[in-house]
Protein backbone atom coordinates (compact mmCIF):
# COMPACT_ATOMS: atom_id res chain seq x y z
CA UNK A 1 0.00 0.00 0.00
CA UNK A 2 1.09 3.53 -0.62
CA UNK A 3 2.34 5.71 2.21
CA UNK A 4 3.89 9.10 2.80
CA UNK A 5 6.27 9.93 5.61
CA UNK A 6 7.05 13.39 6.84
CA UNK A 7 9.69 12.77 9.50
CA UNK A 8 9.61 16.25 10.99
CA UNK A 9 6.51 16.98 13.04
CA UNK A 10 7.55 20.51 13.88
CA UNK A 11 10.23 22.81 12.42
CA UNK A 12 11.21 26.25 13.63
CA UNK A 13 13.17 28.67 11.47
CA UNK A 14 14.02 32.33 11.64
CA UNK A 15 12.54 34.71 9.14
CA UNK A 16 14.87 35.01 6.16
CA UNK A 17 16.44 31.61 6.73
CA UNK A 18 16.20 28.79 4.24
CA UNK A 19 13.76 25.96 4.66
CA UNK A 20 13.63 22.32 3.70
CA UNK A 21 10.73 20.05 4.59
CA UNK A 22 11.26 16.35 4.06
CA UNK A 23 8.90 13.91 2.41
CA UNK A 24 9.39 10.25 1.59
CA UNK A 25 6.85 8.15 -0.22
CA UNK A 26 6.21 4.51 -0.86
CA UNK A 27 4.31 3.66 -4.01
CA UNK A 28 4.79 0.91 -6.53
CA UNK A 29 4.09 2.88 -9.68
CA UNK A 30 5.11 6.29 -10.91
CA UNK A 31 4.03 8.68 -8.19
CA UNK A 32 2.07 11.83 -8.63
CA UNK A 33 3.32 14.04 -5.81
CA UNK A 34 1.93 17.14 -4.21
CA UNK A 35 2.67 19.64 -1.48
CA UNK A 36 -0.22 21.40 0.21
CA UNK A 37 -0.23 24.09 2.87
CA UNK A 38 -2.89 24.63 5.51
CA UNK A 39 -3.23 27.78 7.59
CA UNK A 40 -5.20 27.62 10.85
CA UNK A 41 -8.90 27.22 10.25
CA UNK A 42 -8.43 26.95 6.52
CA UNK A 43 -8.56 24.27 3.90
CA UNK A 44 -5.60 23.00 1.92
CA UNK A 45 -3.91 25.04 -0.76
CA UNK A 46 -1.78 23.43 -3.43
CA UNK A 47 1.81 24.69 -3.44
CA UNK A 48 3.18 22.54 -6.26
CA UNK A 49 2.88 19.19 -7.96
CA UNK A 50 5.03 16.69 -9.80
CA UNK A 51 3.68 14.46 -12.51
CA UNK A 52 6.59 13.83 -14.84
CA UNK A 53 9.47 15.53 -16.58
CA UNK A 54 11.78 17.96 -14.86
CA UNK A 55 12.43 16.70 -11.37
CA UNK A 56 12.73 20.22 -9.95
CA UNK A 57 9.32 21.84 -9.82
CA UNK A 58 8.46 25.39 -8.98
CA UNK A 59 5.38 26.35 -7.07
CA UNK A 60 3.63 29.33 -5.66
CA UNK A 61 4.94 31.64 -2.94
CA UNK A 62 8.56 30.94 -3.91
CA UNK A 63 8.51 27.24 -3.02
CA UNK A 64 10.18 24.51 -5.02
CA UNK A 65 10.50 20.75 -4.63
CA UNK A 66 12.81 18.15 -6.05
CA UNK A 67 11.73 14.65 -6.95
CA UNK A 68 14.41 12.03 -6.35
CA UNK A 69 13.27 8.62 -7.48
CA UNK A 70 16.32 6.83 -6.11
CA UNK A 71 15.58 8.18 -2.63
CA UNK A 72 11.78 8.08 -2.92
CA UNK A 73 11.79 11.66 -1.77
CA UNK A 74 10.03 14.88 -2.67
CA UNK A 75 11.45 17.55 -0.39
CA UNK A 76 10.06 21.05 -0.28
CA UNK A 77 12.41 24.03 -0.17
CA UNK A 78 12.32 27.77 0.08
CA UNK A 79 15.44 29.95 0.06
CA UNK A 80 14.11 32.64 2.38
CA UNK A 81 11.18 32.13 4.70
CA UNK A 82 8.66 34.85 5.43
CA UNK A 83 6.59 35.13 8.61
CA UNK A 84 3.47 34.45 6.56
CA UNK A 85 4.81 30.99 5.69
CA UNK A 86 4.01 29.76 9.20
CA UNK A 87 1.46 26.99 8.64
CA UNK A 88 1.19 23.24 8.38
CA UNK A 89 2.57 21.56 5.29
CA UNK A 90 1.40 18.28 3.87
CA UNK A 91 3.04 16.06 1.32
CA UNK A 92 0.74 13.75 -0.63
CA UNK A 93 0.90 11.05 -3.24
CA UNK A 94 -1.89 10.63 -5.73
CA UNK A 95 -2.94 7.10 -6.51
CA UNK A 96 -5.54 5.79 -8.85
CA UNK A 97 -8.17 3.20 -8.38
CA UNK A 98 -9.53 2.60 -11.81
CA UNK A 99 -10.24 6.01 -13.18
CA UNK A 100 -10.71 7.62 -9.83
CA UNK A 101 -8.08 9.20 -7.68
CA UNK A 102 -7.37 9.71 -4.06
CA UNK A 103 -4.58 11.38 -2.19
CA UNK A 104 -2.64 9.74 0.58
CA UNK A 105 -1.25 12.40 2.87
CA UNK A 106 1.68 12.50 5.19
CA UNK A 107 1.11 13.47 8.81
CA UNK A 108 2.17 17.04 8.20
CA UNK A 109 4.97 19.34 9.33
CA UNK A 110 4.11 22.37 11.43
CA UNK A 111 6.31 25.33 10.54
CA UNK A 112 6.97 28.09 13.04
CA UNK A 113 8.74 31.24 11.85
CA UNK A 114 10.61 33.34 14.39
CA UNK A 115 10.93 37.09 13.85
CA UNK B 1 -14.51 31.99 -10.09
CA UNK B 2 -15.88 30.95 -6.74
CA UNK B 3 -14.00 28.28 -4.83
CA UNK B 4 -15.26 25.17 -3.12
CA UNK B 5 -17.97 26.04 -0.62
CA UNK B 6 -18.73 23.90 2.38
CA UNK B 7 -21.64 24.30 4.75
CA UNK B 8 -22.01 24.48 7.62
CA UNK B 9 -18.57 25.61 8.72
CA UNK B 10 -19.09 24.60 12.33
CA UNK B 11 -21.55 22.34 14.04
CA UNK B 12 -22.02 20.56 17.32
CA UNK B 13 -23.89 17.30 17.67
CA UNK B 14 -24.38 14.72 20.38
CA UNK B 15 -23.61 11.03 20.23
CA UNK B 16 -26.17 9.00 18.36
CA UNK B 17 -27.34 11.87 16.19
CA UNK B 18 -26.72 12.13 12.49
CA UNK B 19 -25.25 14.94 10.45
CA UNK B 20 -25.29 16.04 6.83
CA UNK B 21 -22.54 18.18 5.36
CA UNK B 22 -22.76 19.95 2.04
CA UNK B 23 -20.18 20.79 -0.59
CA UNK B 24 -20.53 22.93 -3.69
CA UNK B 25 -17.63 22.37 -6.06
CA UNK B 26 -16.04 24.88 -8.37
CA UNK B 27 -18.22 25.50 -11.38
CA UNK B 28 -17.46 22.94 -14.07
CA UNK B 29 -15.80 20.47 -11.74
CA UNK B 30 -17.40 17.06 -11.83
CA UNK B 31 -15.35 15.20 -9.24
CA UNK B 32 -15.89 15.72 -5.54
CA UNK B 33 -13.84 14.03 -2.84
CA UNK B 34 -14.23 14.05 0.90
CA UNK B 35 -11.49 13.80 3.52
CA UNK B 36 -11.56 13.58 7.28
CA UNK B 37 -8.88 15.39 9.24
CA UNK B 38 -8.20 14.60 12.89
CA UNK B 39 -5.18 15.27 15.10
CA UNK B 40 -4.66 11.56 15.67
CA UNK B 41 -5.24 10.09 12.22
CA UNK B 42 -4.38 13.05 10.03
CA UNK B 43 -6.01 13.40 6.64
CA UNK B 44 -7.90 10.34 5.50
CA UNK B 45 -9.80 9.76 2.28
CA UNK B 46 -13.50 9.08 2.69
CA UNK B 47 -14.91 8.81 -0.82
CA UNK B 48 -14.95 10.31 -4.28
CA UNK B 49 -17.87 11.01 -6.59
CA UNK B 50 -17.90 11.69 -10.28
CA UNK B 51 -21.03 12.35 -12.30
CA UNK B 52 -23.25 11.21 -9.43
CA UNK B 53 -21.41 7.88 -9.05
CA UNK B 54 -19.21 6.88 -6.16
CA UNK B 55 -16.00 5.74 -7.78
CA UNK B 56 -13.80 5.20 -4.79
CA UNK B 57 -14.25 4.69 -1.08
CA UNK B 58 -11.83 4.82 1.80
CA UNK B 59 -11.71 2.58 4.81
CA UNK B 60 -14.56 4.00 6.87
CA UNK B 61 -17.57 2.26 8.36
CA UNK B 62 -20.93 2.25 6.64
CA UNK B 63 -22.14 5.03 8.92
CA UNK B 64 -20.32 7.36 6.55
CA UNK B 65 -22.13 7.84 3.28
CA UNK B 66 -22.36 10.39 0.55
CA UNK B 67 -24.02 11.32 -2.65
CA UNK B 68 -23.63 13.67 -5.55
CA UNK B 69 -26.33 15.51 -7.39
CA UNK B 70 -26.67 16.26 -11.07
CA UNK B 71 -25.25 19.76 -10.53
CA UNK B 72 -22.13 18.14 -8.97
CA UNK B 73 -22.97 19.36 -5.47
CA UNK B 74 -22.26 16.70 -2.91
CA UNK B 75 -23.41 15.80 0.54
CA UNK B 76 -21.95 13.46 3.08
CA UNK B 77 -23.85 11.95 5.96
CA UNK B 78 -22.66 10.43 9.17
CA UNK B 79 -25.21 8.46 11.13
CA UNK B 80 -25.13 7.36 14.76
CA UNK B 81 -22.39 9.80 15.61
CA UNK B 82 -19.55 8.75 17.88
CA UNK B 83 -17.14 10.92 19.82
CA UNK B 84 -14.37 9.86 17.45
CA UNK B 85 -16.21 11.40 14.52
CA UNK B 86 -15.23 14.84 15.76
CA UNK B 87 -13.08 16.17 12.96
CA UNK B 88 -12.62 18.67 10.20
CA UNK B 89 -14.32 17.33 7.09
CA UNK B 90 -12.78 18.64 3.91
CA UNK B 91 -14.32 18.57 0.50
CA UNK B 92 -12.23 18.87 -2.64
CA UNK B 93 -13.22 19.20 -6.25
CA UNK B 94 -11.43 18.64 -9.50
CA UNK B 95 -12.35 18.82 -13.15
CA UNK B 96 -11.90 15.15 -13.96
CA UNK B 97 -10.76 13.44 -10.80
CA UNK B 98 -8.02 11.50 -12.50
CA UNK B 99 -4.49 11.27 -11.17
CA UNK B 100 -3.35 14.43 -12.82
CA UNK B 101 -6.26 16.54 -11.76
CA UNK B 102 -5.45 19.13 -9.16
CA UNK B 103 -7.68 19.06 -6.11
CA UNK B 104 -9.16 22.31 -4.84
CA UNK B 105 -10.14 22.16 -1.21
CA UNK B 106 -12.85 23.97 0.67
CA UNK B 107 -12.31 25.40 4.13
CA UNK B 108 -13.99 22.46 5.76
CA UNK B 109 -16.82 21.71 8.12
CA UNK B 110 -15.72 21.32 11.71
CA UNK B 111 -17.86 18.77 13.51
CA UNK B 112 -17.80 18.41 17.28
CA UNK B 113 -19.55 15.43 18.80
CA UNK B 114 -20.40 15.69 22.50
Tab-separated table of C-alpha atoms in Angstrom:
chain	number	residue	atom	x	y	z
A	1	UNK	CA	0.000	0.000	0.000
A	2	UNK	CA	1.091	3.530	-0.622
A	3	UNK	CA	2.344	5.708	2.208
A	4	UNK	CA	3.887	9.097	2.797
A	5	UNK	CA	6.268	9.928	5.609
A	6	UNK	CA	7.046	13.394	6.838
A	7	UNK	CA	9.688	12.769	9.497
A	8	UNK	CA	9.615	16.248	10.987
A	9	UNK	CA	6.511	16.983	13.042
A	10	UNK	CA	7.553	20.514	13.877
A	11	UNK	CA	10.225	22.811	12.416
A	12	UNK	CA	11.205	26.255	13.633
A	13	UNK	CA	13.172	28.665	11.469
A	14	UNK	CA	14.016	32.334	11.642
A	15	UNK	CA	12.543	34.714	9.136
A	16	UNK	CA	14.871	35.009	6.164
A	17	UNK	CA	16.444	31.605	6.733
A	18	UNK	CA	16.204	28.788	4.236
A	19	UNK	CA	13.758	25.957	4.656
A	20	UNK	CA	13.628	22.317	3.699
A	21	UNK	CA	10.726	20.046	4.590
A	22	UNK	CA	11.258	16.354	4.057
A	23	UNK	CA	8.902	13.913	2.413
A	24	UNK	CA	9.390	10.248	1.592
A	25	UNK	CA	6.849	8.148	-0.219
A	26	UNK	CA	6.208	4.513	-0.863
A	27	UNK	CA	4.313	3.659	-4.006
A	28	UNK	CA	4.787	0.915	-6.532
A	29	UNK	CA	4.090	2.883	-9.681
A	30	UNK	CA	5.113	6.292	-10.914
A	31	UNK	CA	4.029	8.676	-8.193
A	32	UNK	CA	2.065	11.832	-8.627
A	33	UNK	CA	3.315	14.036	-5.811
A	34	UNK	CA	1.931	17.144	-4.206
A	35	UNK	CA	2.674	19.637	-1.485
A	36	UNK	CA	-0.221	21.396	0.208
A	37	UNK	CA	-0.233	24.092	2.874
A	38	UNK	CA	-2.891	24.629	5.514
A	39	UNK	CA	-3.227	27.778	7.592
A	40	UNK	CA	-5.205	27.616	10.851
A	41	UNK	CA	-8.904	27.222	10.247
A	42	UNK	CA	-8.429	26.952	6.518
A	43	UNK	CA	-8.559	24.268	3.898
A	44	UNK	CA	-5.598	23.004	1.920
A	45	UNK	CA	-3.912	25.040	-0.758
A	46	UNK	CA	-1.783	23.428	-3.433
A	47	UNK	CA	1.809	24.689	-3.443
A	48	UNK	CA	3.176	22.538	-6.260
A	49	UNK	CA	2.876	19.190	-7.965
A	50	UNK	CA	5.027	16.695	-9.804
A	51	UNK	CA	3.677	14.459	-12.510
A	52	UNK	CA	6.590	13.828	-14.835
A	53	UNK	CA	9.470	15.531	-16.581
A	54	UNK	CA	11.784	17.956	-14.855
A	55	UNK	CA	12.430	16.705	-11.367
A	56	UNK	CA	12.725	20.219	-9.946
A	57	UNK	CA	9.320	21.837	-9.818
A	58	UNK	CA	8.457	25.394	-8.985
A	59	UNK	CA	5.383	26.352	-7.067
A	60	UNK	CA	3.625	29.334	-5.656
A	61	UNK	CA	4.944	31.638	-2.936
A	62	UNK	CA	8.555	30.936	-3.907
A	63	UNK	CA	8.509	27.244	-3.022
A	64	UNK	CA	10.184	24.509	-5.015
A	65	UNK	CA	10.504	20.753	-4.628
A	66	UNK	CA	12.808	18.153	-6.047
A	67	UNK	CA	11.726	14.645	-6.945
A	68	UNK	CA	14.415	12.029	-6.351
A	69	UNK	CA	13.270	8.624	-7.481
A	70	UNK	CA	16.323	6.828	-6.106
A	71	UNK	CA	15.581	8.177	-2.631
A	72	UNK	CA	11.783	8.079	-2.916
A	73	UNK	CA	11.788	11.660	-1.767
A	74	UNK	CA	10.035	14.878	-2.671
A	75	UNK	CA	11.454	17.546	-0.385
A	76	UNK	CA	10.059	21.055	-0.281
A	77	UNK	CA	12.414	24.026	-0.175
A	78	UNK	CA	12.319	27.775	0.083
A	79	UNK	CA	15.438	29.948	0.056
A	80	UNK	CA	14.112	32.643	2.378
A	81	UNK	CA	11.178	32.128	4.696
A	82	UNK	CA	8.655	34.852	5.435
A	83	UNK	CA	6.589	35.133	8.609
A	84	UNK	CA	3.474	34.454	6.562
A	85	UNK	CA	4.812	30.989	5.692
A	86	UNK	CA	4.007	29.763	9.200
A	87	UNK	CA	1.464	26.991	8.638
A	88	UNK	CA	1.189	23.243	8.377
A	89	UNK	CA	2.572	21.563	5.290
A	90	UNK	CA	1.397	18.282	3.874
A	91	UNK	CA	3.036	16.058	1.322
A	92	UNK	CA	0.736	13.753	-0.625
A	93	UNK	CA	0.898	11.046	-3.244
A	94	UNK	CA	-1.892	10.629	-5.731
A	95	UNK	CA	-2.942	7.101	-6.508
A	96	UNK	CA	-5.536	5.792	-8.848
A	97	UNK	CA	-8.172	3.197	-8.380
A	98	UNK	CA	-9.534	2.600	-11.807
A	99	UNK	CA	-10.237	6.013	-13.182
A	100	UNK	CA	-10.712	7.623	-9.826
A	101	UNK	CA	-8.084	9.200	-7.684
A	102	UNK	CA	-7.374	9.714	-4.056
A	103	UNK	CA	-4.583	11.380	-2.189
A	104	UNK	CA	-2.636	9.743	0.579
A	105	UNK	CA	-1.249	12.399	2.871
A	106	UNK	CA	1.679	12.504	5.193
A	107	UNK	CA	1.111	13.472	8.805
A	108	UNK	CA	2.169	17.038	8.197
A	109	UNK	CA	4.967	19.340	9.329
A	110	UNK	CA	4.110	22.370	11.428
A	111	UNK	CA	6.306	25.331	10.539
A	112	UNK	CA	6.968	28.093	13.040
A	113	UNK	CA	8.740	31.240	11.852
A	114	UNK	CA	10.607	33.340	14.392
A	115	UNK	CA	10.935	37.092	13.846
B	1	UNK	CA	-14.512	31.995	-10.091
B	2	UNK	CA	-15.883	30.948	-6.739
B	3	UNK	CA	-14.002	28.275	-4.825
B	4	UNK	CA	-15.265	25.165	-3.120
B	5	UNK	CA	-17.966	26.039	-0.621
B	6	UNK	CA	-18.728	23.896	2.379
B	7	UNK	CA	-21.641	24.303	4.748
B	8	UNK	CA	-22.008	24.484	7.624
B	9	UNK	CA	-18.567	25.615	8.724
B	10	UNK	CA	-19.088	24.603	12.334
B	11	UNK	CA	-21.554	22.341	14.036
B	12	UNK	CA	-22.016	20.563	17.319
B	13	UNK	CA	-23.888	17.302	17.666
B	14	UNK	CA	-24.383	14.715	20.380
B	15	UNK	CA	-23.607	11.030	20.232
B	16	UNK	CA	-26.169	9.003	18.359
B	17	UNK	CA	-27.342	11.871	16.194
B	18	UNK	CA	-26.717	12.126	12.490
B	19	UNK	CA	-25.253	14.943	10.448
B	20	UNK	CA	-25.291	16.043	6.828
B	21	UNK	CA	-22.537	18.184	5.357
B	22	UNK	CA	-22.761	19.948	2.038
B	23	UNK	CA	-20.180	20.788	-0.588
B	24	UNK	CA	-20.532	22.926	-3.694
B	25	UNK	CA	-17.626	22.373	-6.061
B	26	UNK	CA	-16.040	24.876	-8.366
B	27	UNK	CA	-18.217	25.500	-11.381
B	28	UNK	CA	-17.461	22.941	-14.075
B	29	UNK	CA	-15.798	20.474	-11.737
B	30	UNK	CA	-17.401	17.057	-11.833
B	31	UNK	CA	-15.347	15.202	-9.243
B	32	UNK	CA	-15.886	15.719	-5.539
B	33	UNK	CA	-13.837	14.031	-2.841
B	34	UNK	CA	-14.231	14.046	0.903
B	35	UNK	CA	-11.491	13.805	3.521
B	36	UNK	CA	-11.562	13.577	7.280
B	37	UNK	CA	-8.884	15.392	9.241
B	38	UNK	CA	-8.204	14.597	12.885
B	39	UNK	CA	-5.177	15.269	15.101
B	40	UNK	CA	-4.659	11.556	15.666
B	41	UNK	CA	-5.241	10.087	12.215
B	42	UNK	CA	-4.380	13.052	10.031
B	43	UNK	CA	-6.014	13.398	6.642
B	44	UNK	CA	-7.902	10.340	5.501
B	45	UNK	CA	-9.797	9.757	2.279
B	46	UNK	CA	-13.501	9.084	2.686
B	47	UNK	CA	-14.909	8.809	-0.821
B	48	UNK	CA	-14.950	10.312	-4.281
B	49	UNK	CA	-17.870	11.008	-6.587
B	50	UNK	CA	-17.895	11.688	-10.280
B	51	UNK	CA	-21.029	12.351	-12.297
B	52	UNK	CA	-23.249	11.207	-9.431
B	53	UNK	CA	-21.407	7.884	-9.049
B	54	UNK	CA	-19.212	6.877	-6.158
B	55	UNK	CA	-16.000	5.740	-7.783
B	56	UNK	CA	-13.796	5.197	-4.792
B	57	UNK	CA	-14.250	4.693	-1.083
B	58	UNK	CA	-11.833	4.816	1.797
B	59	UNK	CA	-11.705	2.575	4.809
B	60	UNK	CA	-14.555	4.003	6.866
B	61	UNK	CA	-17.569	2.264	8.362
B	62	UNK	CA	-20.927	2.245	6.635
B	63	UNK	CA	-22.137	5.034	8.922
B	64	UNK	CA	-20.318	7.360	6.546
B	65	UNK	CA	-22.125	7.842	3.276
B	66	UNK	CA	-22.362	10.388	0.551
B	67	UNK	CA	-24.024	11.321	-2.653
B	68	UNK	CA	-23.631	13.672	-5.549
B	69	UNK	CA	-26.332	15.509	-7.387
B	70	UNK	CA	-26.675	16.265	-11.068
B	71	UNK	CA	-25.249	19.759	-10.527
B	72	UNK	CA	-22.134	18.139	-8.967
B	73	UNK	CA	-22.971	19.356	-5.472
B	74	UNK	CA	-22.258	16.702	-2.912
B	75	UNK	CA	-23.406	15.802	0.544
B	76	UNK	CA	-21.946	13.465	3.079
B	77	UNK	CA	-23.852	11.949	5.955
B	78	UNK	CA	-22.662	10.433	9.172
B	79	UNK	CA	-25.213	8.463	11.127
B	80	UNK	CA	-25.129	7.358	14.756
B	81	UNK	CA	-22.394	9.804	15.614
B	82	UNK	CA	-19.553	8.746	17.882
B	83	UNK	CA	-17.140	10.925	19.816
B	84	UNK	CA	-14.375	9.862	17.446
B	85	UNK	CA	-16.212	11.404	14.521
B	86	UNK	CA	-15.230	14.841	15.760
B	87	UNK	CA	-13.083	16.169	12.960
B	88	UNK	CA	-12.623	18.666	10.197
B	89	UNK	CA	-14.322	17.331	7.087
B	90	UNK	CA	-12.784	18.642	3.911
B	91	UNK	CA	-14.323	18.570	0.496
B	92	UNK	CA	-12.233	18.874	-2.645
B	93	UNK	CA	-13.218	19.198	-6.251
B	94	UNK	CA	-11.430	18.644	-9.503
B	95	UNK	CA	-12.347	18.815	-13.154
B	96	UNK	CA	-11.904	15.152	-13.963
B	97	UNK	CA	-10.765	13.435	-10.803
B	98	UNK	CA	-8.017	11.495	-12.504
B	99	UNK	CA	-4.489	11.269	-11.175
B	100	UNK	CA	-3.354	14.429	-12.822
B	101	UNK	CA	-6.263	16.537	-11.755
B	102	UNK	CA	-5.455	19.134	-9.159
B	103	UNK	CA	-7.676	19.060	-6.108
B	104	UNK	CA	-9.158	22.311	-4.844
B	105	UNK	CA	-10.136	22.162	-1.210
B	106	UNK	CA	-12.846	23.969	0.668
B	107	UNK	CA	-12.313	25.405	4.134
B	108	UNK	CA	-13.992	22.456	5.757
B	109	UNK	CA	-16.824	21.711	8.119
B	110	UNK	CA	-15.717	21.317	11.710
B	111	UNK	CA	-17.857	18.771	13.514
B	112	UNK	CA	-17.795	18.409	17.275
B	113	UNK	CA	-19.554	15.425	18.798
B	114	UNK	CA	-20.401	15.689	22.498
